[in-house]
PDB file of C-alpha atoms in Angstrom:
ATOM      1  CA  MET C   4    -178.330 -14.248  40.042  1.00  0.00           C
ATOM      2  CA  GLU C   5    -178.023 -18.014  40.055  1.00  0.00           C
ATOM      3  CA  HIS C   6    -178.181 -19.934  43.302  1.00  0.00           C
ATOM      4  CA  LEU C   7    -174.728 -20.619  44.678  1.00  0.00           C
ATOM      5  CA  LYS C   8    -173.987 -24.308  45.002  1.00  0.00           C
ATOM      6  CA  LYS C   9    -170.823 -23.405  46.898  1.00  0.00           C
ATOM      7  CA  GLU C  10    -171.340 -21.201  49.957  1.00  0.00           C
ATOM      8  CA  VAL C  11    -168.757 -18.437  49.759  1.00  0.00           C
ATOM      9  CA  SER C  12    -168.122 -14.983  51.089  1.00  0.00           C
ATOM     10  CA  ILE C  13    -166.634 -12.377  48.769  1.00  0.00           C
ATOM     11  CA  THR C  14    -164.053 -10.063  50.315  1.00  0.00           C
ATOM     12  CA  LEU C  15    -161.089  -7.941  49.329  1.00  0.00           C
ATOM     13  CA  MET C  16    -157.911  -9.908  48.753  1.00  0.00           C
ATOM     14  CA  THR C  17    -155.162  -9.264  51.280  1.00  0.00           C
ATOM     15  CA  HIS C  18    -151.544 -10.332  51.539  1.00  0.00           C
ATOM     16  CA  ASP C  19    -152.784 -13.231  53.712  1.00  0.00           C
ATOM     17  CA  HIS C  20    -154.472 -14.738  50.635  1.00  0.00           C
ATOM     18  CA  LEU C  21    -151.455 -14.550  48.304  1.00  0.00           C
ATOM     19  CA  ASP C  22    -150.168 -18.109  48.745  1.00  0.00           C
ATOM     20  CA  GLU C  23    -153.569 -19.631  47.992  1.00  0.00           C
ATOM     21  CA  VAL C  24    -154.255 -17.289  45.069  1.00  0.00           C
ATOM     22  CA  ALA C  25    -150.826 -17.978  43.565  1.00  0.00           C
ATOM     23  CA  ALA C  26    -151.535 -21.723  43.862  1.00  0.00           C
ATOM     24  CA  LEU C  27    -154.918 -21.175  42.181  1.00  0.00           C
ATOM     25  CA  GLU C  28    -153.176 -19.296  39.349  1.00  0.00           C
ATOM     26  CA  ARG C  29    -150.911 -22.299  38.743  1.00  0.00           C
ATOM     27  CA  VAL C  30    -153.907 -24.643  38.576  1.00  0.00           C
ATOM     28  CA  CYS C  31    -156.047 -22.441  36.325  1.00  0.00           C
ATOM     29  CA  PHE C  32    -153.672 -20.773  33.881  1.00  0.00           C
ATOM     30  CA  SER C  33    -150.950 -21.988  31.536  1.00  0.00           C
ATOM     31  CA  ASP C  34    -149.025 -18.739  32.108  1.00  0.00           C
ATOM     32  CA  PRO C  35    -149.813 -17.982  35.770  1.00  0.00           C
ATOM     33  CA  TRP C  36    -149.069 -14.768  37.615  1.00  0.00           C
ATOM     34  CA  SER C  37    -146.458 -15.232  40.324  1.00  0.00           C
ATOM     35  CA  ARG C  38    -147.035 -14.502  43.993  1.00  0.00           C
ATOM     36  CA  ASN C  39    -144.862 -11.386  43.592  1.00  0.00           C
ATOM     37  CA  MET C  40    -146.921 -10.152  40.647  1.00  0.00           C
ATOM     38  CA  LEU C  41    -150.100 -10.580  42.685  1.00  0.00           C
ATOM     39  CA  ALA C  42    -148.528  -8.784  45.662  1.00  0.00           C
ATOM     40  CA  GLU C  43    -147.600  -5.860  43.418  1.00  0.00           C
ATOM     41  CA  GLU C  44    -151.213  -5.627  42.264  1.00  0.00           C
ATOM     42  CA  LEU C  45    -152.420  -5.452  45.872  1.00  0.00           C
ATOM     43  CA  ASP C  46    -150.170  -2.429  46.353  1.00  0.00           C
ATOM     44  CA  ASN C  47    -151.428  -0.760  43.151  1.00  0.00           C
ATOM     45  CA  ALA C  48    -153.941   1.967  43.985  1.00  0.00           C
ATOM     46  CA  MET C  49    -155.623   1.453  40.592  1.00  0.00           C
ATOM     47  CA  SER C  50    -156.311  -2.248  41.207  1.00  0.00           C
ATOM     48  CA  ALA C  51    -158.815  -4.121  43.345  1.00  0.00           C
ATOM     49  CA  TYR C  52    -158.773  -7.869  43.864  1.00  0.00           C
ATOM     50  CA  LEU C  53    -161.482  -9.995  45.413  1.00  0.00           C
ATOM     51  CA  VAL C  54    -161.397 -13.505  46.825  1.00  0.00           C
ATOM     52  CA  ALA C  55    -164.237 -15.973  47.247  1.00  0.00           C
ATOM     53  CA  LEU C  56    -163.721 -17.780  50.543  1.00  0.00           C
ATOM     54  CA  ASP C  57    -165.317 -21.142  51.304  1.00  0.00           C
ATOM     55  CA  LYS C  58    -167.692 -20.535  54.224  1.00  0.00           C
ATOM     56  CA  GLU C  59    -166.886 -23.965  55.662  1.00  0.00           C
ATOM     57  CA  ASP C  60    -163.107 -23.781  55.894  1.00  0.00           C
ATOM     58  CA  GLY C  61    -162.158 -20.234  54.866  1.00  0.00           C
ATOM     59  CA  SER C  62    -160.033 -21.391  51.942  1.00  0.00           C
ATOM     60  CA  VAL C  63    -159.785 -19.418  48.705  1.00  0.00           C
ATOM     61  CA  VAL C  64    -161.978 -21.043  46.038  1.00  0.00           C
ATOM     62  CA  GLY C  65    -161.826 -18.203  43.541  1.00  0.00           C
ATOM     63  CA  TYR C  66    -160.632 -14.712  42.861  1.00  0.00           C
ATOM     64  CA  ALA C  67    -161.058 -11.821  40.447  1.00  0.00           C
ATOM     65  CA  GLY C  68    -159.131  -8.665  39.699  1.00  0.00           C
ATOM     66  CA  LEU C  69    -160.077  -5.255  38.374  1.00  0.00           C
ATOM     67  CA  TYR C  70    -157.892  -2.438  37.102  1.00  0.00           C
ATOM     68  CA  VAL C  71    -159.528   1.004  36.887  1.00  0.00           C
ATOM     69  CA  VAL C  72    -158.242   3.850  34.726  1.00  0.00           C
ATOM     70  CA  ALA C  73    -160.353   7.016  34.795  1.00  0.00           C
ATOM     71  CA  ASP C  74    -163.878   5.681  34.080  1.00  0.00           C
ATOM     72  CA  GLU C  75    -162.731   2.416  32.443  1.00  0.00           C
ATOM     73  CA  GLY C  76    -162.637  -0.991  34.110  1.00  0.00           C
ATOM     74  CA  TYR C  77    -160.386  -3.821  32.978  1.00  0.00           C
ATOM     75  CA  ILE C  78    -161.021  -7.241  34.484  1.00  0.00           C
ATOM     76  CA  THR C  79    -157.601  -8.820  34.718  1.00  0.00           C
ATOM     77  CA  ASN C  80    -158.310 -12.309  36.028  1.00  0.00           C
ATOM     78  CA  VAL C  81    -161.203 -14.503  37.077  1.00  0.00           C
ATOM     79  CA  ALA C  82    -160.287 -17.934  38.422  1.00  0.00           C
ATOM     80  CA  VAL C  83    -162.126 -20.657  40.335  1.00  0.00           C
ATOM     81  CA  ARG C  84    -160.814 -23.944  41.665  1.00  0.00           C
ATOM     82  CA  PRO C  85    -161.755 -26.722  39.233  1.00  0.00           C
ATOM     83  CA  GLU C  86    -163.741 -28.633  41.886  1.00  0.00           C
ATOM     84  CA  SER C  87    -165.772 -25.488  42.670  1.00  0.00           C
ATOM     85  CA  ARG C  88    -166.652 -24.541  39.101  1.00  0.00           C
ATOM     86  CA  ARG C  89    -170.273 -24.448  37.932  1.00  0.00           C
ATOM     87  CA  GLY C  90    -171.217 -23.508  41.489  1.00  0.00           C
ATOM     88  CA  GLY C  91    -171.839 -19.809  40.960  1.00  0.00           C
ATOM     89  CA  VAL C  92    -168.508 -18.630  42.388  1.00  0.00           C
ATOM     90  CA  ALA C  93    -167.293 -16.844  39.246  1.00  0.00           C
ATOM     91  CA  GLY C  94    -170.725 -15.294  38.775  1.00  0.00           C
ATOM     92  CA  ALA C  95    -170.724 -13.987  42.352  1.00  0.00           C
ATOM     93  CA  LEU C  96    -167.279 -12.433  41.867  1.00  0.00           C
ATOM     94  CA  LEU C  97    -168.347 -10.916  38.558  1.00  0.00           C
ATOM     95  CA  ASP C  98    -171.526  -9.496  40.086  1.00  0.00           C
ATOM     96  CA  VAL C  99    -169.486  -7.623  42.717  1.00  0.00           C
ATOM     97  CA  LEU C 100    -167.280  -6.144  39.988  1.00  0.00           C
ATOM     98  CA  ILE C 101    -170.335  -5.115  37.952  1.00  0.00           C
ATOM     99  CA  ASN C 102    -171.986  -3.519  40.992  1.00  0.00           C
ATOM    100  CA  PHE C 103    -168.768  -1.631  41.704  1.00  0.00           C
ATOM    101  CA  ALA C 104    -168.597  -0.431  38.095  1.00  0.00           C
ATOM    102  CA  GLU C 105    -172.207   0.755  38.130  1.00  0.00           C
ATOM    103  CA  GLY C 106    -171.866   2.390  41.550  1.00  0.00           C
ATOM    104  CA  ASN C 107    -168.758   4.265  40.459  1.00  0.00           C
ATOM    105  CA  ALA C 108    -170.120   5.342  37.060  1.00  0.00           C
ATOM    106  CA  LEU C 109    -167.576   3.426  35.012  1.00  0.00           C
ATOM    107  CA  ALA C 110    -168.251   3.670  31.279  1.00  0.00           C
ATOM    108  CA  PHE C 111    -167.496  -0.009  30.713  1.00  0.00           C
ATOM    109  CA  LEU C 112    -165.878  -3.204  31.923  1.00  0.00           C
ATOM    110  CA  THR C 113    -163.792  -5.206  29.493  1.00  0.00           C
ATOM    111  CA  LEU C 114    -161.795  -8.432  29.518  1.00  0.00           C
ATOM    112  CA  GLU C 115    -160.150 -11.026  27.323  1.00  0.00           C
ATOM    113  CA  VAL C 116    -161.138 -14.687  27.329  1.00  0.00           C
ATOM    114  CA  ARG C 117    -159.754 -17.692  25.456  1.00  0.00           C
ATOM    115  CA  ALA C 118    -161.813 -18.303  22.322  1.00  0.00           C
ATOM    116  CA  SER C 119    -162.263 -21.939  23.389  1.00  0.00           C
ATOM    117  CA  ASN C 120    -163.464 -21.114  26.924  1.00  0.00           C
ATOM    118  CA  TYR C 121    -167.143 -21.481  26.088  1.00  0.00           C
ATOM    119  CA  ALA C 122    -168.258 -21.686  29.725  1.00  0.00           C
ATOM    120  CA  ALA C 123    -166.614 -18.355  30.567  1.00  0.00           C
ATOM    121  CA  ILE C 124    -167.930 -16.731  27.382  1.00  0.00           C
ATOM    122  CA  ALA C 125    -171.435 -17.877  28.320  1.00  0.00           C
ATOM    123  CA  LEU C 126    -171.034 -16.569  31.874  1.00  0.00           C
ATOM    124  CA  TYR C 127    -169.860 -13.164  30.683  1.00  0.00           C
ATOM    125  CA  GLY C 128    -172.639 -13.072  28.100  1.00  0.00           C
ATOM    126  CA  SER C 129    -175.204 -13.781  30.822  1.00  0.00           C
ATOM    127  CA  ARG C 130    -173.973 -10.656  32.626  1.00  0.00           C
ATOM    128  CA  GLY C 131    -174.329  -8.413  29.574  1.00  0.00           C
ATOM    129  CA  PHE C 132    -170.812  -8.634  28.154  1.00  0.00           C
ATOM    130  CA  ARG C 133    -170.654  -8.760  24.361  1.00  0.00           C
ATOM    131  CA  GLY C 134    -167.876  -9.794  22.014  1.00  0.00           C
ATOM    132  CA  VAL C 135    -166.352  -6.653  20.509  1.00  0.00           C
ATOM    133  CA  GLY C 136    -163.138  -7.950  18.987  1.00  0.00           C
ATOM    134  CA  ARG C 137    -160.453 -10.582  18.811  1.00  0.00           C
ATOM    135  CA  ARG C 138    -156.754 -10.570  19.681  1.00  0.00           C
ATOM    136  CA  THR C 139    -154.978 -13.015  17.367  1.00  0.00           C
ATOM    137  CA  ASN C 140    -152.566 -15.404  19.113  1.00  0.00           C
ATOM    138  CA  TYR C 141    -153.029 -13.550  22.411  1.00  0.00           C
ATOM    139  CA  TYR C 142    -152.509 -16.639  24.549  1.00  0.00           C
ATOM    140  CA  GLU C 143    -149.602 -19.064  24.552  1.00  0.00           C
ATOM    141  CA  HIS C 144    -149.427 -22.658  25.825  1.00  0.00           C
ATOM    142  CA  PRO C 145    -151.453 -23.372  23.755  1.00  0.00           C
ATOM    143  CA  ARG C 146    -151.437 -20.493  21.279  1.00  0.00           C
ATOM    144  CA  GLU C 147    -154.963 -19.202  20.910  1.00  0.00           C
ATOM    145  CA  ASP C 148    -156.959 -16.083  20.115  1.00  0.00           C
ATOM    146  CA  ALA C 149    -158.658 -14.037  22.792  1.00  0.00           C
ATOM    147  CA  ILE C 150    -162.177 -12.758  22.478  1.00  0.00           C
ATOM    148  CA  ILE C 151    -162.510  -9.198  23.791  1.00  0.00           C
ATOM    149  CA  MET C 152    -165.767  -8.879  25.718  1.00  0.00           C
ATOM    150  CA  THR C 153    -167.141  -5.590  27.007  1.00  0.00           C
ATOM    151  CA  LYS C 154    -170.102  -4.504  29.081  1.00  0.00           C
ATOM    152  CA  VAL C 155    -171.015  -0.880  28.450  1.00  0.00           C
ATOM    153  CA  PHE C 156    -172.867   1.038  31.127  1.00  0.00           C
ATOM    154  CA  GLY C 157    -175.404   3.590  29.958  1.00  0.00           C
ATOM    155  CA  ASP C 158    -175.858   7.122  31.159  1.00  0.00           C
ATOM    156  CA  ASP C 159    -178.949   9.269  31.544  1.00  0.00           C
ATOM    157  CA  THR C 160    -179.219   9.592  27.761  1.00  0.00           C
ATOM    158  CA  ASP C 161    -179.913   5.871  27.242  1.00  0.00           C
ATOM    159  CA  ASP C 162    -182.637   4.933  24.817  1.00  0.00           C
ATOM    160  CA  GLY C 163    -184.359   2.901  27.515  1.00  0.00           C
ATOM    161  CA  ASN C 164    -183.271  -0.508  26.245  1.00  0.00           C
ATOM    162  CA  GLU C 165    -181.085  -1.215  29.267  1.00  0.00           C
ATOM    163  CA  ALA C 166    -182.512  -1.527  32.734  1.00  0.00           C
ATOM    164  CA  GLY C 167    -180.597   0.570  35.215  1.00  0.00           C
ATOM    165  CA  ASP C 168    -180.720   1.446  38.856  1.00  0.00           C
ATOM    166  CA  GLY C 169    -179.984   5.117  38.393  1.00  0.00           C
ATOM    167  CA  GLY C 170    -176.480   4.680  39.796  1.00  0.00           C
ATOM    168  CA  THR C 171    -177.657   3.655  43.243  1.00  0.00           C
ATOM    169  CA  ALA C 172    -175.741   0.372  43.346  1.00  0.00           C
ATOM    170  CA  GLY C 173    -173.212   0.026  46.121  1.00  0.00           C
ATOM    171  CA  GLY C 174    -169.832   0.965  44.814  1.00  0.00           C
ATOM    172  CA  ASP C 175    -167.228   0.042  47.416  1.00  0.00           C
ATOM    173  CA  LEU C 176    -164.766  -2.762  46.858  1.00  0.00           C
TER     174      LEU C 176
END
């Protein structure tokens, strides 16, 4: 894991974080989720959302969401304040989601990313996600394709090419 340039603590998102996360959505995305949409996700038993809090002032500098169906994990959003990017915040959030997936024996994690978001594609690639498809015109404002990236988790029948921890990773979000 890279050294964090921004000192953060990763914790579960609560209703207390909604205003800051909704503001972050508006800064980071051309089609942001509303505060109400985020609140609904917090009440969804199949979803888990994390926030990265600045250790100096407690403000939200990033967040990530995960939707779990059976043994499948769908990363819904990963966002970091522009002034905090390239500081390891997104990687720290992603690492927690990966540890959760491994600890809970999920078969895979998957997500969509703008085809032009090279920094995010590189980050996901560094964590073992691979491009598995494309969704044409998935995004609007501007219209753009999405790259589908997936990280598959092996089971005990792996061929030995992937290092694993035998499922001993902590799995609570």
